[in-house]
Short mmCIF file of N, CA and C in Angstrom, two decimals:
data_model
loop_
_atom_site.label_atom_id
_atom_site.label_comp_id
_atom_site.label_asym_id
_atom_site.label_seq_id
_atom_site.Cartn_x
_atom_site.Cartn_y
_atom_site.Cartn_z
N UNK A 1 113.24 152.40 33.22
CA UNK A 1 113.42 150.98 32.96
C UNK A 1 112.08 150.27 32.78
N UNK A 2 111.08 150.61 33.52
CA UNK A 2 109.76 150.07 33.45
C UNK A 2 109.65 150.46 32.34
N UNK A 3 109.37 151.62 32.23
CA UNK A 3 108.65 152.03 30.46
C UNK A 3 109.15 151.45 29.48
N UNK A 4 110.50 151.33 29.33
CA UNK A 4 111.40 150.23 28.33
C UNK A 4 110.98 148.95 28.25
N UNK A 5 110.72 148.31 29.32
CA UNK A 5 110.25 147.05 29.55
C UNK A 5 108.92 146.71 29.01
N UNK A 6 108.33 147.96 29.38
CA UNK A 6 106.58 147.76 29.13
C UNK A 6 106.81 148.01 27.55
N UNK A 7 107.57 148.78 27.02
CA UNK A 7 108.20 149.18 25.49
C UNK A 7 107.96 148.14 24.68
N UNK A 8 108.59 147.20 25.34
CA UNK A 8 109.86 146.05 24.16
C UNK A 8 108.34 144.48 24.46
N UNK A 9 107.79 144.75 25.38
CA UNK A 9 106.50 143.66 25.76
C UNK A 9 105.59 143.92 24.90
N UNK A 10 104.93 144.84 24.51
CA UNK A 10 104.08 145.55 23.66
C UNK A 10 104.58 145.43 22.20
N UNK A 11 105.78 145.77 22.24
CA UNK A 11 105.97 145.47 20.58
C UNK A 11 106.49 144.14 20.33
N UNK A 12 106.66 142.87 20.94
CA UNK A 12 106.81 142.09 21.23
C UNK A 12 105.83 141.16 21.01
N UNK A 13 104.30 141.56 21.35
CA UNK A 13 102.51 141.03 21.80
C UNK A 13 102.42 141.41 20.09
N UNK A 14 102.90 142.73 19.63
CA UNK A 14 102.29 143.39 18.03
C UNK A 14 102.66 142.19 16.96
N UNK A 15 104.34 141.92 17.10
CA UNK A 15 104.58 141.67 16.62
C UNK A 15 105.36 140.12 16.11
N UNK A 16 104.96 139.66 17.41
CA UNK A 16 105.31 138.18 17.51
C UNK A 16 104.00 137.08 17.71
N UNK A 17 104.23 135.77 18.67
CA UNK A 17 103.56 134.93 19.11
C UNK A 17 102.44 134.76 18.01
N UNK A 18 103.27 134.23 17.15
CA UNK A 18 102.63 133.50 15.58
C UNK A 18 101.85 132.50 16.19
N UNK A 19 102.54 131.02 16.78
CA UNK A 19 101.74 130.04 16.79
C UNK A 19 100.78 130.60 18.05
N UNK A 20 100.76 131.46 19.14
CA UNK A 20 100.07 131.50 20.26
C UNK A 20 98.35 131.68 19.26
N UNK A 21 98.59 132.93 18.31
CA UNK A 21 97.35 133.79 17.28
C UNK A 21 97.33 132.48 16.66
N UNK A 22 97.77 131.35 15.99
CA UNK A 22 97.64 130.70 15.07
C UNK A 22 96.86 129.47 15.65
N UNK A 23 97.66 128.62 16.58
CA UNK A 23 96.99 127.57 17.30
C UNK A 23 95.94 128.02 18.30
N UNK A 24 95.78 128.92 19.11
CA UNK A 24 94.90 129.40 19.79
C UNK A 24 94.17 130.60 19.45
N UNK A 25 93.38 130.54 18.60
CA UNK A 25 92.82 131.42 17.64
C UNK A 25 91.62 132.26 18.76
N UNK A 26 91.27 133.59 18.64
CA UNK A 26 90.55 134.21 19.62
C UNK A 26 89.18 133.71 19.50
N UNK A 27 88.91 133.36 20.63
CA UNK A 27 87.03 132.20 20.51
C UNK A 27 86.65 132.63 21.98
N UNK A 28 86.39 133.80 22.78
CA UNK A 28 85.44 133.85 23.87
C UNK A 28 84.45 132.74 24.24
N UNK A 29 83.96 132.77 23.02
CA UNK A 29 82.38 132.27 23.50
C UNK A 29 82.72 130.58 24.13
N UNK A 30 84.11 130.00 23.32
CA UNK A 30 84.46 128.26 23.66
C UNK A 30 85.33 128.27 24.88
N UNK A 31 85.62 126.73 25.12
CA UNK A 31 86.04 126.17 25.87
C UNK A 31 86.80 124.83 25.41
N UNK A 32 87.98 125.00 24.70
CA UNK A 32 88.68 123.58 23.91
C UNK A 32 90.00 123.73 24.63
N UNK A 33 90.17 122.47 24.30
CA UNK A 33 91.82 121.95 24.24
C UNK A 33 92.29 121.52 23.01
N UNK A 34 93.56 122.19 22.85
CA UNK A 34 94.18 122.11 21.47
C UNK A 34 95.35 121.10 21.65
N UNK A 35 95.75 119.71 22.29
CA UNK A 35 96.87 119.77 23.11
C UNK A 35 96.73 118.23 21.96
N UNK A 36 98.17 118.04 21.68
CA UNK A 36 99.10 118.11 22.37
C UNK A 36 99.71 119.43 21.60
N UNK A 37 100.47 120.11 21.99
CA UNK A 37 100.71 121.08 21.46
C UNK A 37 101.79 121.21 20.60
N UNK A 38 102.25 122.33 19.68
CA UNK A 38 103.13 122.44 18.79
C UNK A 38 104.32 122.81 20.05
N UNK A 39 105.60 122.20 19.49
CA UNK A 39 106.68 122.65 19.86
C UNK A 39 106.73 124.19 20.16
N UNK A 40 106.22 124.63 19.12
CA UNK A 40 106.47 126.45 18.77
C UNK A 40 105.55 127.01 19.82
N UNK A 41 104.02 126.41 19.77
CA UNK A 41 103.09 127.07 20.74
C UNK A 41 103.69 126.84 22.24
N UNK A 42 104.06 125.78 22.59
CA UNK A 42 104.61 125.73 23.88
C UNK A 42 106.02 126.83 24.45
N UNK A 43 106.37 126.80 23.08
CA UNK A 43 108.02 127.92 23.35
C UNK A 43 106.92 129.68 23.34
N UNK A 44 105.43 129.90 22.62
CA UNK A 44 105.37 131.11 22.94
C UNK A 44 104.26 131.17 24.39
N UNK A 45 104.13 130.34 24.79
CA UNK A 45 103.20 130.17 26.10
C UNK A 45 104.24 130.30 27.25
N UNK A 46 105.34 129.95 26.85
CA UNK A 46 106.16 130.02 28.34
C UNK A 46 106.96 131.39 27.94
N UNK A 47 107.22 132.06 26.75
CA UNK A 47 107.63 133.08 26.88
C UNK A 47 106.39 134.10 27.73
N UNK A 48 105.42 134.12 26.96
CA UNK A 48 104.60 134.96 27.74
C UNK A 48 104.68 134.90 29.02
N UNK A 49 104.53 133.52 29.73
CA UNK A 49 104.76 133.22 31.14
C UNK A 49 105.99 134.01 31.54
N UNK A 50 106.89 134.07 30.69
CA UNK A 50 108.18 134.74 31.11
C UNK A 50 108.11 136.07 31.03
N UNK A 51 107.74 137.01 30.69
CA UNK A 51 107.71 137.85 30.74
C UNK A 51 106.30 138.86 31.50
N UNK A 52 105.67 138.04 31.75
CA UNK A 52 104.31 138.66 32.95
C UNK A 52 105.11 138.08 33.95
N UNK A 53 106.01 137.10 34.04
CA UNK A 53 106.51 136.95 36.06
C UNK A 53 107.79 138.12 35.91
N UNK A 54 108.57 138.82 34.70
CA UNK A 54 109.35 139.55 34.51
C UNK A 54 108.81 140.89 35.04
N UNK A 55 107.97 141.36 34.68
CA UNK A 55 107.64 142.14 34.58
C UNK A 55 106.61 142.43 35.93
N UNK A 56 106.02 141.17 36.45
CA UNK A 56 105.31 141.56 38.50
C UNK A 56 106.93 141.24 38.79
N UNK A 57 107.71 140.69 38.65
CA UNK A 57 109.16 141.03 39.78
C UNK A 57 109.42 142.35 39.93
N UNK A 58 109.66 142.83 38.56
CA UNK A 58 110.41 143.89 38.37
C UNK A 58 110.32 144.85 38.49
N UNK A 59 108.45 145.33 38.62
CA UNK A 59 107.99 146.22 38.78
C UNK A 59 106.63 146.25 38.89
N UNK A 60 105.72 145.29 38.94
CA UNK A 60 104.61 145.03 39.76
C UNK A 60 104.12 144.97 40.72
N UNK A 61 105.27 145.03 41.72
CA UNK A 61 105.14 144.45 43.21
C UNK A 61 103.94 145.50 43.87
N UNK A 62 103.87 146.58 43.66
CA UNK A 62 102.90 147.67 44.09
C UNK A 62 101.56 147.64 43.74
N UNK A 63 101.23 146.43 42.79
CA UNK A 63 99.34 146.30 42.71
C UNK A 63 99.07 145.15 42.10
N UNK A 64 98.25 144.62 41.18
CA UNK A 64 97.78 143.35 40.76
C UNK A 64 97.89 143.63 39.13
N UNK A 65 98.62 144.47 38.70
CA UNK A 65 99.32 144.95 36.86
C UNK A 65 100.09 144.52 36.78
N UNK A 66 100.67 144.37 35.61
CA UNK A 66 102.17 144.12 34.81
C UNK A 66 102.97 144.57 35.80
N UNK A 67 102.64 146.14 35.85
CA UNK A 67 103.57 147.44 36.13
C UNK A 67 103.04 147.69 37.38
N UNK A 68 102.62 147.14 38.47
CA UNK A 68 101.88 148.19 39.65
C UNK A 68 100.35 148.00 40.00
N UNK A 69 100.13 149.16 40.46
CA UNK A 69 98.16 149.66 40.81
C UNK A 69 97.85 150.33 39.47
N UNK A 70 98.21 150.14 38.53
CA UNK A 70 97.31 151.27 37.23
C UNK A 70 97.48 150.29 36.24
N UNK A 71 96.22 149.72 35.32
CA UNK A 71 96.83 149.07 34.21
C UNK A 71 96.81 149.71 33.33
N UNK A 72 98.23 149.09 31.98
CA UNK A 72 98.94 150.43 31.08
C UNK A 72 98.56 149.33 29.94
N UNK A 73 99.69 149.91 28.88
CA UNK A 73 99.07 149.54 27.68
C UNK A 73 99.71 148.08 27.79
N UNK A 74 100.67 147.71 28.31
CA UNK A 74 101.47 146.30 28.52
C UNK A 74 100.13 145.48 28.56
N UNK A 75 99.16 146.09 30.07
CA UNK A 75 97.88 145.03 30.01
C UNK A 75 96.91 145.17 29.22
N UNK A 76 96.54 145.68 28.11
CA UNK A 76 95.89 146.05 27.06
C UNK A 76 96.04 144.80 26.20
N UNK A 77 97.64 145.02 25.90
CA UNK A 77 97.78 143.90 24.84
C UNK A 77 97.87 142.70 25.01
N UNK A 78 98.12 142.41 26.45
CA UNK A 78 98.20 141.35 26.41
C UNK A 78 96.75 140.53 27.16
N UNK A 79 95.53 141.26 27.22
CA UNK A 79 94.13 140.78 27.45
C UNK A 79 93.57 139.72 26.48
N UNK A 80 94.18 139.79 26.00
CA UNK A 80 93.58 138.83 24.81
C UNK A 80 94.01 137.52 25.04
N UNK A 81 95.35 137.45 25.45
CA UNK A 81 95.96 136.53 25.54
C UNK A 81 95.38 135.81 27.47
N UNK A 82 95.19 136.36 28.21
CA UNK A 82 94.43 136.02 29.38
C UNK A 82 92.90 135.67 28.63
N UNK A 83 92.27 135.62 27.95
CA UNK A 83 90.87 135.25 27.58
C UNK A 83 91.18 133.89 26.74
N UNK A 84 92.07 133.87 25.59
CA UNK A 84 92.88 132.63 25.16
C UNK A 84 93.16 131.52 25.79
N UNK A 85 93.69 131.70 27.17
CA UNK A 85 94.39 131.24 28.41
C UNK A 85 93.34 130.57 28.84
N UNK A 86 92.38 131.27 29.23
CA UNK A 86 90.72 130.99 29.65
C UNK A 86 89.77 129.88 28.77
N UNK A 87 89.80 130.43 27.31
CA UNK A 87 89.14 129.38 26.40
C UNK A 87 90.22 128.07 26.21
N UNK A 88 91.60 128.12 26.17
CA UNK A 88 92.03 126.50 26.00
C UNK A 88 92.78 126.18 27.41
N UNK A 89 91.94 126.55 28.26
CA UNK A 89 92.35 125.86 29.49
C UNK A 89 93.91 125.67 29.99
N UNK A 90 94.70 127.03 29.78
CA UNK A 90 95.89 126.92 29.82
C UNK A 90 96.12 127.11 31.92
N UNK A 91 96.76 126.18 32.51
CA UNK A 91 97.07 126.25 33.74
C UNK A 91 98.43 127.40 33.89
N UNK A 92 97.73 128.05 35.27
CA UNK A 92 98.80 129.11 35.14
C UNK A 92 99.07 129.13 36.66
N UNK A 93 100.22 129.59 37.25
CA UNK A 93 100.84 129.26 38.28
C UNK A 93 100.11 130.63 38.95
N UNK A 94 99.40 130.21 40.67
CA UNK A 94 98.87 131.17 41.19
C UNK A 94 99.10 132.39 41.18
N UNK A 95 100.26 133.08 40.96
CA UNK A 95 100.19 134.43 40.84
C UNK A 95 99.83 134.98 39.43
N UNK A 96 99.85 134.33 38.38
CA UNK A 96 99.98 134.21 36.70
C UNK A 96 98.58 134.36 36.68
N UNK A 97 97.62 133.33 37.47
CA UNK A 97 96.22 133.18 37.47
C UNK A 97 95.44 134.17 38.11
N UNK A 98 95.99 134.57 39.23
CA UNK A 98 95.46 135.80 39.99
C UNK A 98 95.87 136.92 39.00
N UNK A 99 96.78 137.07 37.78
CA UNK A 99 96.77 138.46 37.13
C UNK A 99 95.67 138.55 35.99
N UNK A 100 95.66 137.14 35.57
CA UNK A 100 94.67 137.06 34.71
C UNK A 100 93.03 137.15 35.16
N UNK A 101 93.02 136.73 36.13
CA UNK A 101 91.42 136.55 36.65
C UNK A 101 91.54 138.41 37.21
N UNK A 102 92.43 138.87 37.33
CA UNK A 102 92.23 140.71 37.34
C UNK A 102 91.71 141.54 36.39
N UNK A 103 92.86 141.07 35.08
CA UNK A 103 92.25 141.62 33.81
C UNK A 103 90.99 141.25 33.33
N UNK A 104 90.37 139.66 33.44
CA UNK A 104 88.80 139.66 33.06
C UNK A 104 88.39 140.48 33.90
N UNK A 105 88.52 141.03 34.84
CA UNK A 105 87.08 141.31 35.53
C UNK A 105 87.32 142.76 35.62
N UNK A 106 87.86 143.27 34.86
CA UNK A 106 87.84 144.84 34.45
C UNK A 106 86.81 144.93 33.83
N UNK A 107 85.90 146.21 34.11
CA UNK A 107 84.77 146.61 33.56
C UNK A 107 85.02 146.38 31.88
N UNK A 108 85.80 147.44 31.15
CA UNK A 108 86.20 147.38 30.01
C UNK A 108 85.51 145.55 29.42
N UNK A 109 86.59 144.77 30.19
CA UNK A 109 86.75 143.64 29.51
C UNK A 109 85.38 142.27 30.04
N UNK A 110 84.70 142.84 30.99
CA UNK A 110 83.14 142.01 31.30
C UNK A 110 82.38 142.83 30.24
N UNK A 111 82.73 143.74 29.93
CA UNK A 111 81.48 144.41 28.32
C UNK A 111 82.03 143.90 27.16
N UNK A 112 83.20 144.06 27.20
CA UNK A 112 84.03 142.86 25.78
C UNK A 112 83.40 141.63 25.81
N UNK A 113 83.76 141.14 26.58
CA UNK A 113 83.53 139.04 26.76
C UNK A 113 81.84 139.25 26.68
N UNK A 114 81.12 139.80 27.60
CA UNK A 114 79.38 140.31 27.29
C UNK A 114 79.26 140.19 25.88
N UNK A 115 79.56 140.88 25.14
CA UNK A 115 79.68 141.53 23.83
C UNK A 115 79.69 140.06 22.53
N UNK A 116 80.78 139.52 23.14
CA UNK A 116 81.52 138.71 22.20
C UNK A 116 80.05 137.37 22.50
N UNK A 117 79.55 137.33 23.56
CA UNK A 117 78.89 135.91 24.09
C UNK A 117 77.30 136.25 23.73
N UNK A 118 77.32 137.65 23.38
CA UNK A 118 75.73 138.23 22.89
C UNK A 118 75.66 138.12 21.15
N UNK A 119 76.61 138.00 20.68
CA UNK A 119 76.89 138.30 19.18
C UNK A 119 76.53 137.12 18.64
N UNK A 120 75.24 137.28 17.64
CA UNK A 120 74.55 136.39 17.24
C UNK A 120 75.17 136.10 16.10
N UNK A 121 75.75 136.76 15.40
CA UNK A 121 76.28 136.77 13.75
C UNK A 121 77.73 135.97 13.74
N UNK A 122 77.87 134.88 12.89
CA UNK A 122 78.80 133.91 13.10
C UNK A 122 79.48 133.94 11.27
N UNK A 123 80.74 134.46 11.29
CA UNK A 123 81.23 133.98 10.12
C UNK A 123 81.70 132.83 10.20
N UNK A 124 81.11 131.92 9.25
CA UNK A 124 82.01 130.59 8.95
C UNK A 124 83.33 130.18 8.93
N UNK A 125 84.12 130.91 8.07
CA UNK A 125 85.33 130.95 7.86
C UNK A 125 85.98 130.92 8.67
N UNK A 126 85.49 131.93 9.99
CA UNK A 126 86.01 132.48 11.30
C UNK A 126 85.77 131.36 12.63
N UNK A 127 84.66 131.17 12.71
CA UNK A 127 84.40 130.36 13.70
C UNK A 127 84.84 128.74 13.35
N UNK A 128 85.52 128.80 15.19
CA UNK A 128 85.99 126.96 15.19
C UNK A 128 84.76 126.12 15.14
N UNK A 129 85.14 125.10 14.71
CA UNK A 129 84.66 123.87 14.18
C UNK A 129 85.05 122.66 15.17
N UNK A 130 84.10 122.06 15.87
CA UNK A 130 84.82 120.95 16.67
C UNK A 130 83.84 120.00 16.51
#
């Protein structure tokens, strides 16, 4: 049942949350508010919410993961979206915040965010404008 779960979350992160990628575009290096928000962005911010408290009920209870003490690919995909969370100041309910402040501070992902905040080369096109 976990693996199903972690299944259908993952292809879910691939293949959905248009306005989350659209209005909250990936920017490490900032710190904005995009608010007031789209109808749509608010319906994929609380799904996500819904499905990371789905998923520590259901089968998290054993460590500070999606799924437990081991993070899987569920928290892979959805790292991006905890750094998102981070750059537009999205408030997240203490246990939501304690999963996210887990995933930054995975080695992996302090050499990512490092990475992203060392990178001198700026496409225009790409980078926000405020």
């Amino acid at each position: 049942r976990a693996r199903a779960f972690a299944r259908s979350m993952c292809a879910e992160m691939h293949a959905g949350f248009r306005h989350l990628r659209s209005d909250m575009t990936m920017c490490i290096r900032e710190r904005v508010d995009v608010r007031p928000w789209s109808r749509d962005l608010a319906k994929d911010i609380e799904r996500v919410f819904t499905l990371w408290t789905e998923a520590r009920r259901r089968f998290g209870a054993g460590g500070p993961y999606l799924f437990g003490d081991r993070p899987g690919m569920a928290d892979a995909m959805y790292a991006p979206v905890c750094t998102r969370f981070r750059t537009y100041g999205i408030e997240l309910e203490p246990r939501l915040d304690a999963y996210c402040e887990r995933i930054l501070t995975l080695p992996a992902m302090q050499e990512w965010i490092a990475a992203a905040v060392a990178e001198p080369e700026a496409i225009d096109e790409l980078d926000m404008e405020f």
